[in-house]
mmCIF file of C-alpha atoms in Angstrom:
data_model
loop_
_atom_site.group_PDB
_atom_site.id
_atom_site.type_symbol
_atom_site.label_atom_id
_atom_site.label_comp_id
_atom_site.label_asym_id
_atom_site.label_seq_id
_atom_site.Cartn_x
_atom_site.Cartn_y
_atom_site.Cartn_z
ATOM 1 C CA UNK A 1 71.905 -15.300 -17.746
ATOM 2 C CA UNK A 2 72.981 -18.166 -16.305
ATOM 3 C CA UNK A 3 76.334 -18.133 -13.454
ATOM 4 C CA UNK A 4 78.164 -21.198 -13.430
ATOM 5 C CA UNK A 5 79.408 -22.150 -9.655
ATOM 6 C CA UNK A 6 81.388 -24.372 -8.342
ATOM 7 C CA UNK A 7 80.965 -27.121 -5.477
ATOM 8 C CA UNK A 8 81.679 -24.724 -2.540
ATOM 9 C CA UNK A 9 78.476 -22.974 -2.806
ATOM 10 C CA UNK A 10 75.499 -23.668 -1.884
ATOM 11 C CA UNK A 11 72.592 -23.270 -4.485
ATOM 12 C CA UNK A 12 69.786 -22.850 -1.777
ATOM 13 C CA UNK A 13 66.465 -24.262 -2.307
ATOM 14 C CA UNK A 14 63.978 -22.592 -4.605
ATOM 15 C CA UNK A 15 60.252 -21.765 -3.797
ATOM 16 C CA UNK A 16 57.851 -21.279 -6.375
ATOM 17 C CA UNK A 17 55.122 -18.395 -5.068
ATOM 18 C CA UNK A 18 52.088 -19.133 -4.345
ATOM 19 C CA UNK A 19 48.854 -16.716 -5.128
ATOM 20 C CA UNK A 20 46.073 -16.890 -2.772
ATOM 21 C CA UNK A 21 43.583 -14.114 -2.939
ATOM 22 C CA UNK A 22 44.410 -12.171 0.141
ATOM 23 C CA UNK A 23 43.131 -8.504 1.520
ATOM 24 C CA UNK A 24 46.306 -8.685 3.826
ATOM 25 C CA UNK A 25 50.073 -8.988 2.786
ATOM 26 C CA UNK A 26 52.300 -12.445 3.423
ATOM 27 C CA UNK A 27 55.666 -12.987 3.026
ATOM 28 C CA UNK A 28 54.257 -14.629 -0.526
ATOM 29 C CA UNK A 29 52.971 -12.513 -3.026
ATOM 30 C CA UNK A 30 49.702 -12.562 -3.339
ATOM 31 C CA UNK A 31 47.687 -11.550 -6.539
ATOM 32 C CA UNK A 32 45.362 -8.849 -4.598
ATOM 33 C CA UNK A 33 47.776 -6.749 -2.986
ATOM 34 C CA UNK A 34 51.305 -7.187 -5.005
ATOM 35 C CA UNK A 35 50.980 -3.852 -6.974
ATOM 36 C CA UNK A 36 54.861 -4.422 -8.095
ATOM 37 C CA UNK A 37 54.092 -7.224 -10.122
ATOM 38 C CA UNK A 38 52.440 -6.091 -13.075
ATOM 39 C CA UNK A 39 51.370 -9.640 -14.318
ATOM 40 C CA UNK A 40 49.016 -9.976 -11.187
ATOM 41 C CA UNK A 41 45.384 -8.471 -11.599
ATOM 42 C CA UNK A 42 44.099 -6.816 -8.507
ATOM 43 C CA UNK A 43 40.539 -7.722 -7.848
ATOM 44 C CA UNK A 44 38.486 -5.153 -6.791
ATOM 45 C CA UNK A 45 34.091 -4.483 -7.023
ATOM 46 C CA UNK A 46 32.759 -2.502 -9.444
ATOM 47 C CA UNK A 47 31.100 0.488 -9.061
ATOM 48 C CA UNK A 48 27.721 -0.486 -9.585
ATOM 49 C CA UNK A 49 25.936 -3.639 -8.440
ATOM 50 C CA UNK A 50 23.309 -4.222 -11.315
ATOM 51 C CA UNK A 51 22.329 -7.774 -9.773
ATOM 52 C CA UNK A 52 19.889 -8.317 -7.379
ATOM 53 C CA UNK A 53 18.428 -10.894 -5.282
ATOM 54 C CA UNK A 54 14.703 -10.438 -3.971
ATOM 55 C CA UNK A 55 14.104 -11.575 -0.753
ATOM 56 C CA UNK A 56 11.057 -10.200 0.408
ATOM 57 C CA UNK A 57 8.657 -7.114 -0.082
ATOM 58 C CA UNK A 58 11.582 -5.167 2.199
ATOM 59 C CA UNK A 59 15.161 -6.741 1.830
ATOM 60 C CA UNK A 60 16.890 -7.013 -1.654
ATOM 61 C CA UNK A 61 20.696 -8.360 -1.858
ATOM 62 C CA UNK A 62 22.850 -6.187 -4.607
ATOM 63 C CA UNK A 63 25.833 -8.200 -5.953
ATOM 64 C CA UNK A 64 28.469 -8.562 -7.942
ATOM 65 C CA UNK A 65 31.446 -11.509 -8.238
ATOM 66 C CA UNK A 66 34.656 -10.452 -8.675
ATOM 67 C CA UNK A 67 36.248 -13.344 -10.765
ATOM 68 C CA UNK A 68 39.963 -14.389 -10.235
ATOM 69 C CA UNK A 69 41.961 -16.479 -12.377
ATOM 70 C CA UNK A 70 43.059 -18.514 -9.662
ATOM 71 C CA UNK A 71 40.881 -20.804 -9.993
ATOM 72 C CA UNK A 72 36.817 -21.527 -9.799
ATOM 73 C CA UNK A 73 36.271 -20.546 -6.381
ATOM 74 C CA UNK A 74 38.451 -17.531 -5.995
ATOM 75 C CA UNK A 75 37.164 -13.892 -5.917
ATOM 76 C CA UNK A 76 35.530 -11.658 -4.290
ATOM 77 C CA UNK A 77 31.540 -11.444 -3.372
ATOM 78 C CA UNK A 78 30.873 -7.427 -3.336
ATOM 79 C CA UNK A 79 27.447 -7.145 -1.400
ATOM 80 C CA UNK A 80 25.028 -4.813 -0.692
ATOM 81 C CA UNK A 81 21.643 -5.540 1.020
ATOM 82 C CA UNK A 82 19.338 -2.646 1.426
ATOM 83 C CA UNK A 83 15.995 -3.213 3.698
ATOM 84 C CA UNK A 84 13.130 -0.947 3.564
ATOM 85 C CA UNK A 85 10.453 0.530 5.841
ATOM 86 C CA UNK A 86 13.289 -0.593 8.944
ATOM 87 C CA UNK A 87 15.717 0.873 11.309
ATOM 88 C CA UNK A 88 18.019 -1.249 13.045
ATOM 89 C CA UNK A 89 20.590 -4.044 12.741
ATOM 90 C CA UNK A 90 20.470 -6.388 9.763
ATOM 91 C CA UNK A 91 22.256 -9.500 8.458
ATOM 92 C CA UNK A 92 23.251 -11.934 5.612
ATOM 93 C CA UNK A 93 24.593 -15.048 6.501
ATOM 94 C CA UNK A 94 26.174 -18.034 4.285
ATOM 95 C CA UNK A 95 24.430 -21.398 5.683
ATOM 96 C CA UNK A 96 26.026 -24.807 5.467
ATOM 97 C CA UNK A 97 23.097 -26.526 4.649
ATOM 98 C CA UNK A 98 23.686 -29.701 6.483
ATOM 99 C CA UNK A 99 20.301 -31.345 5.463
ATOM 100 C CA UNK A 100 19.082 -30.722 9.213
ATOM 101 C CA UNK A 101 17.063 -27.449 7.954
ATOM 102 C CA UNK A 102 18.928 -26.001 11.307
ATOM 103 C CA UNK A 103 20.110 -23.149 8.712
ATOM 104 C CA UNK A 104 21.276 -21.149 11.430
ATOM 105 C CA UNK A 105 23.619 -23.191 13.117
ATOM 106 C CA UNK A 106 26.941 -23.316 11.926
ATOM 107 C CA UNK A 107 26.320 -19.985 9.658
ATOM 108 C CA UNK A 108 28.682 -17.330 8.817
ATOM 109 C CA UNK A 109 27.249 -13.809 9.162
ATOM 110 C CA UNK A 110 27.886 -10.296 8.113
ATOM 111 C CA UNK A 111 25.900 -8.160 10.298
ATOM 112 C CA UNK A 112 25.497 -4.336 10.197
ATOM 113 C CA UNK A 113 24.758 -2.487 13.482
ATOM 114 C CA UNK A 114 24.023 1.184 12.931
ATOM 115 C CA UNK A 115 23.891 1.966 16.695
ATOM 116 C CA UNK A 116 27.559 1.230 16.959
ATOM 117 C CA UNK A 117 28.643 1.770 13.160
ATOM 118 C CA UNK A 118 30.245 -1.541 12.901
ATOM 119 C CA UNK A 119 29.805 -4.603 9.976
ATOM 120 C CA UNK A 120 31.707 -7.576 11.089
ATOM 121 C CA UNK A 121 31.467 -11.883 10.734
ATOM 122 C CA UNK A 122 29.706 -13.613 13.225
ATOM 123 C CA UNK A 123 29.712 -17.445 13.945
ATOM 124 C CA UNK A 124 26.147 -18.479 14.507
ATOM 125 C CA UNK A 125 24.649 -21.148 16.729
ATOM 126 C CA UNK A 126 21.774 -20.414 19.016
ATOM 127 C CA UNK A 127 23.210 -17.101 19.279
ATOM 128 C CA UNK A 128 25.780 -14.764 16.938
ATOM 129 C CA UNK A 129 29.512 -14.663 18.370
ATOM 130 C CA UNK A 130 31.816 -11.631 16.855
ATOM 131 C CA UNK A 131 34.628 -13.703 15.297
ATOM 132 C CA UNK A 132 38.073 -13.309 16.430
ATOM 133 C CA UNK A 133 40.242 -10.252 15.085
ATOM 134 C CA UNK A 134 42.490 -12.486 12.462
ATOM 135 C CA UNK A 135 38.718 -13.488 10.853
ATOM 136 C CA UNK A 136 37.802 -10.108 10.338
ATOM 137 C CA UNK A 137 38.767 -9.599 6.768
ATOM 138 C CA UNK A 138 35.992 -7.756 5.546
ATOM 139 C CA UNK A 139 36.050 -4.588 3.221
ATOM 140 C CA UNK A 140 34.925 -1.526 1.950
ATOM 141 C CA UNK A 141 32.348 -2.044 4.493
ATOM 142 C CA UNK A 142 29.617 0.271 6.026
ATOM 143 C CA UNK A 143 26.280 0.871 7.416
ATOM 144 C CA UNK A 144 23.839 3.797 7.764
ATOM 145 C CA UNK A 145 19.724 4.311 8.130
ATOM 146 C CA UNK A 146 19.031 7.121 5.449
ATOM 147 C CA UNK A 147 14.850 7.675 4.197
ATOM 148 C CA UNK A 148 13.376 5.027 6.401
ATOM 149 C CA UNK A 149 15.806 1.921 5.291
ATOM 150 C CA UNK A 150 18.825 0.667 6.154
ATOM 151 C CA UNK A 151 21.870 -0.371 3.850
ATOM 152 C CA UNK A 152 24.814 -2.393 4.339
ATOM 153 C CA UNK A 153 27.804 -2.489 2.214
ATOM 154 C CA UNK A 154 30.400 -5.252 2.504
ATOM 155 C CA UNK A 155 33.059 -6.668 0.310
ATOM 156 C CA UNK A 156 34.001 -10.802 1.339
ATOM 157 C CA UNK A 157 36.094 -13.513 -0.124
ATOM 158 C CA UNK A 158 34.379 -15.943 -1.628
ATOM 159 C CA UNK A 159 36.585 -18.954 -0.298
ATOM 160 C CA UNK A 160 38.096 -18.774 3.421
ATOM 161 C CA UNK A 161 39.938 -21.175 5.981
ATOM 162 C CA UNK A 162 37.271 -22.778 8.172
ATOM 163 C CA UNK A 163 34.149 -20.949 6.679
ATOM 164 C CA UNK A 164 31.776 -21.467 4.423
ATOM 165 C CA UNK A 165 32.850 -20.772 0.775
ATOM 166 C CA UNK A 166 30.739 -18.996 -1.231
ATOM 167 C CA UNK A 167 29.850 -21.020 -4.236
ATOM 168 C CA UNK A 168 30.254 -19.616 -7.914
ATOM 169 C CA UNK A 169 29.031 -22.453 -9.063
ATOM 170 C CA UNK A 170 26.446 -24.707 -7.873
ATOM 171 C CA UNK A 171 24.061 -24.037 -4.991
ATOM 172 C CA UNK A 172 23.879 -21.491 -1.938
ATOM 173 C CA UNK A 173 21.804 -21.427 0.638
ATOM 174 C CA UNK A 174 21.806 -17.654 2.147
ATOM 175 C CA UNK A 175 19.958 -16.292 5.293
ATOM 176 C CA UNK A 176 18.663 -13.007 5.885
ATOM 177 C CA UNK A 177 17.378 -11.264 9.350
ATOM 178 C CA UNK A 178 16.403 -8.263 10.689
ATOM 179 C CA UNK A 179 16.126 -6.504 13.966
ATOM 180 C CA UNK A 180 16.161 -3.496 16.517
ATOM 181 C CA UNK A 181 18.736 -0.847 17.445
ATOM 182 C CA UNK A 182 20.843 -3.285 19.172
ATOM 183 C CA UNK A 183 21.894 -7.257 17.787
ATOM 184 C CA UNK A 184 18.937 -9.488 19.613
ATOM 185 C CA UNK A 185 16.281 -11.880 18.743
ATOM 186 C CA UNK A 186 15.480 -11.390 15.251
ATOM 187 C CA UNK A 187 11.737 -12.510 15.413
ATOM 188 C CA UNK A 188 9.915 -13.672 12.796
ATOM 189 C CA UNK A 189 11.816 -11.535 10.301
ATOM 190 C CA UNK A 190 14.360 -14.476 9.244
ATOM 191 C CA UNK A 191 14.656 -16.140 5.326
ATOM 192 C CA UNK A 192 16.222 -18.641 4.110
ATOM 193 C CA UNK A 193 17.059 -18.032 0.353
ATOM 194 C CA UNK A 194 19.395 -20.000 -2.246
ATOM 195 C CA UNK A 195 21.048 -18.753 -5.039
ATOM 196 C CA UNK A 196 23.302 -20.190 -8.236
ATOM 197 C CA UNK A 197 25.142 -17.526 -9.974
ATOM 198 C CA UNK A 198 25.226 -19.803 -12.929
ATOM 199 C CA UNK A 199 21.419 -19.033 -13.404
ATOM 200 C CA UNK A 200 19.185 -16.067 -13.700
ATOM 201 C CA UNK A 201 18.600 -13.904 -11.308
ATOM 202 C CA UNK A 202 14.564 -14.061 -10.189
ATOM 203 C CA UNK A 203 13.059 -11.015 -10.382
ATOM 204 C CA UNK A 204 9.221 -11.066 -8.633
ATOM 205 C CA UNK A 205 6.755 -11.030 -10.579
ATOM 206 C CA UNK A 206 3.948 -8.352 -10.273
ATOM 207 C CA UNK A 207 0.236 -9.878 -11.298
ATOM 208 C CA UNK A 208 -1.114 -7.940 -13.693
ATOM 209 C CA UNK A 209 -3.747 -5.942 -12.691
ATOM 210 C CA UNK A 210 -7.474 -7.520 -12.792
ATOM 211 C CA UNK A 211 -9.231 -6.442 -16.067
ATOM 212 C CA UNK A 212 -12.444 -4.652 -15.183
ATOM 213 C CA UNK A 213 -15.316 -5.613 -17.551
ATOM 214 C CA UNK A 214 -17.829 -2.882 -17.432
ATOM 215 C CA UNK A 215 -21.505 -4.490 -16.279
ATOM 216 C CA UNK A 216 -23.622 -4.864 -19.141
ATOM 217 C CA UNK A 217 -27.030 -3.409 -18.109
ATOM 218 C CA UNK A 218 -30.315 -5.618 -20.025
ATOM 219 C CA UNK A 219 -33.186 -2.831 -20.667
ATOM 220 C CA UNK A 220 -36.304 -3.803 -19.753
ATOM 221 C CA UNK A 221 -38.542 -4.158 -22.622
ATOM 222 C CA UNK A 222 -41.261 -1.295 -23.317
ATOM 223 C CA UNK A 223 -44.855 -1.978 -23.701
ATOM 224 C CA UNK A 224 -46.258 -0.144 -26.119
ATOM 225 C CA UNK A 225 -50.172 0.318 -26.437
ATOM 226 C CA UNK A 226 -51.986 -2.104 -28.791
ATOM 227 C CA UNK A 227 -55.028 -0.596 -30.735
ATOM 228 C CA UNK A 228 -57.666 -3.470 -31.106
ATOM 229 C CA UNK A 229 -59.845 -1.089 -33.319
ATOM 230 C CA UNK A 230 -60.468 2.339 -34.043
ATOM 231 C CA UNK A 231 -62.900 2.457 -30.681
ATOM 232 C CA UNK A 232 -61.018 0.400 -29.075
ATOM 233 C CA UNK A 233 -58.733 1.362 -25.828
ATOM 234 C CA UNK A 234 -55.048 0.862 -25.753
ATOM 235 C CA UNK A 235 -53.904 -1.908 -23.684
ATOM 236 C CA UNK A 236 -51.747 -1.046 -20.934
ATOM 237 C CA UNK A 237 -49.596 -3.019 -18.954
ATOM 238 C CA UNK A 238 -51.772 -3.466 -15.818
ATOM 239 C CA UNK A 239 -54.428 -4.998 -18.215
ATOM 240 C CA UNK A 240 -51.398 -7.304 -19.720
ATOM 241 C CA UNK A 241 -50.339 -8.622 -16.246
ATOM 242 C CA UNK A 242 -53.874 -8.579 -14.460
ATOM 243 C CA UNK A 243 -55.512 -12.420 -14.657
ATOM 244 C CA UNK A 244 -57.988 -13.062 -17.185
ATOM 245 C CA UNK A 245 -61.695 -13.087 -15.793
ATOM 246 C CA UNK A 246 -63.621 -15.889 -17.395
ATOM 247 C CA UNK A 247 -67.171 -14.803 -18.530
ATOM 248 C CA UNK A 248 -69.647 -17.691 -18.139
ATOM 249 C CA UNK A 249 -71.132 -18.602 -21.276
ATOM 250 C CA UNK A 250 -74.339 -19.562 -20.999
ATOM 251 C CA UNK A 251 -76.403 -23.143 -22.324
ATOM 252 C CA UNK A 252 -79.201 -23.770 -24.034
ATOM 253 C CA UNK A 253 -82.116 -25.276 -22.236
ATOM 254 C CA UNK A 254 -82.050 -29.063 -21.980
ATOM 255 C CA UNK A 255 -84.834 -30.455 -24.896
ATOM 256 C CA UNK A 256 -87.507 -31.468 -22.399
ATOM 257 C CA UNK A 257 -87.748 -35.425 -23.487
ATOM 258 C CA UNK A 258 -91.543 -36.722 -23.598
ATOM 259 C CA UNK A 259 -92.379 -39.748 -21.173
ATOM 260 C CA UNK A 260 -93.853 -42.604 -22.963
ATOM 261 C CA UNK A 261 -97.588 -42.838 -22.511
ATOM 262 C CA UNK A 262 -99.416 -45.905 -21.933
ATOM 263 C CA UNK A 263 -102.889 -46.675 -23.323
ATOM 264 C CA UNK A 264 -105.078 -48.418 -21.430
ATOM 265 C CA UNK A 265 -107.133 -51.559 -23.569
ATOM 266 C CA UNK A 266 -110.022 -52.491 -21.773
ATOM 267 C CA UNK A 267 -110.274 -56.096 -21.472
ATOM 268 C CA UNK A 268 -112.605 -58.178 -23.602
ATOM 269 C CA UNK A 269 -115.953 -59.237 -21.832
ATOM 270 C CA UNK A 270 -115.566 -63.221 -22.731
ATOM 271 C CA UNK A 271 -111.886 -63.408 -21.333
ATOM 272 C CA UNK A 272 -111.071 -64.270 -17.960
ATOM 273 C CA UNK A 273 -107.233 -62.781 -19.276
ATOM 274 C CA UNK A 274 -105.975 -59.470 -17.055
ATOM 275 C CA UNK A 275 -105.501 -56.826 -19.068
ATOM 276 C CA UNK A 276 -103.103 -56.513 -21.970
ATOM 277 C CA UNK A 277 -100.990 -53.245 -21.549
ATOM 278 C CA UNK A 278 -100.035 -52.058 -25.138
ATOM 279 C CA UNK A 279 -96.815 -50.008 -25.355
ATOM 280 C CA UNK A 280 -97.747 -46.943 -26.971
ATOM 281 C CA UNK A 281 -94.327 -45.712 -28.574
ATOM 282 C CA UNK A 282 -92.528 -42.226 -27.561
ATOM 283 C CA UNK A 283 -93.094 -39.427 -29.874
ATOM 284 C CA UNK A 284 -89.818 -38.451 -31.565
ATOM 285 C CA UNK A 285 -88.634 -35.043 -29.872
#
């Protein structure tokens, strides 16, 4: 319907609303917490997080994204990081990535103390800082040690005023640590991990297990007796590996060989000559 007026009133200004994803209530609807508008979808997590992110052998990330139609970097990240074989406080942090590999600095974290029951943002720099009350817009958070691990529950906006978003698209480069029963020095027990939710999610592979191949044992070959003759005796392995004894075979006597034997001429009684000495040839042998 549309009410014709005249001059003398004023038409006021029109707004047009505006829907940012919200956990708290503005003067502007918002599409997360306007139940009277029936148009707007209220985002909530789902009751199971079926993806995971390994981190190491003890701290897996359960997730699931929320999507809004508001947009490509609207919705909610609905977290859950469970770390096994520890007790005590433990955190997941959204890096800026800077290029300076100072991953810490300049972080946002969510960390889960279960001394004091609380999960709340931190700003890191050399240290973690509890944000101020108006940044604390976490929910459906919580904390508890149950069967030797501890698990953290926590449900964020993905984009937020002065923070770092959490990217649907594209790359993220996430932090994990893990410590005692109150927030200190984490230790060696800090990874930096980066996920796109665009890809698959990498599960770690287990090597397969070494194939055993069973020893293959070479008989040793039998000696069996040899019969040489009916008299003979069988030939046993000692006599096989013993060293041959040579039996000297013995020669025949040289043929004696006959010295030639010379004949004495006499000499002739009219020659003054010396004796002729006539070879007198050798007997064949």
């Amino acid at each position: 319907n549309i009410e014709m007026l005249d001059a003398s009133i004023d038409c006021g200004t029109s707004t047009t609303p505006t829907y940012v994803p919200t956990f708290f209530p503005t003067e502007s609807p918002t599409h997360e917490q306007n139940p009277t508008d029936s148009n707007i979808p209220v985002l909530s997590c789902p009751d199971t997080l079926d993806r995971s992110i390994y981190i190491d052998d003890s701290a897996t990330l359960f997730y699931a994204i929320a999507h809004s139609i508001f947009g490509i970097n609207h919705g909610l990240f609905c977290g859950r990081l469970e770390v096994v074989d520890h007790m005590g406080w433990i955190a997941f942090a959204i890096s800026m990535d800077d290029g300076d590999k100072n991953f810490m600095f300049g972080a946002d974290a969510i960390i889960g103390i279960p001394g004091d029951d609380t999960v709340l943002k931190y700003d890191l720099t050399t240290t973690a800082t509890a944000m101020s009350g108006d940044k604390q817009t976490l929910k459906d958070t919580s904390i508890a040690e149950e069967d030797g691990k501890t698990i953290m529950e926590f449900t964020k906006l993905l984009v937020e005023d002065g923070e770092n978003p959490i990217l649907k698209q594209g790359e993220n480069v996430f932090l994990h640590a893990r410590g005692g029963s109150t927030l200190g020095y984490h230790g060696p027990t800090r990874f930096v991990f980066r996920k796109d939710f665009t890809a698959p999610d990498m599960v770690p592979t287990t090597p397969a297990p070494a194939k055993v191949i069973p020893a293959v044992t070479t008989p040793q070959p039998t000696l069996k007796p040899v019969t040489m003759s009916p008299t003979s005796k069988p030939v046993t392995e000692e006599l096989l590996t013993a060293s041959p004894t040579l039996k000297p075979v013995a020669k025949e006597p040289p043929t004696p060989t006959k010295s030639p034997t010379v004949a004495a001429v006499a000499p002739s009684k009219t020659s003054n000559m010396s004796p002729t000495v006539k070879p007198v040839a050798q007997d064949e042998a």
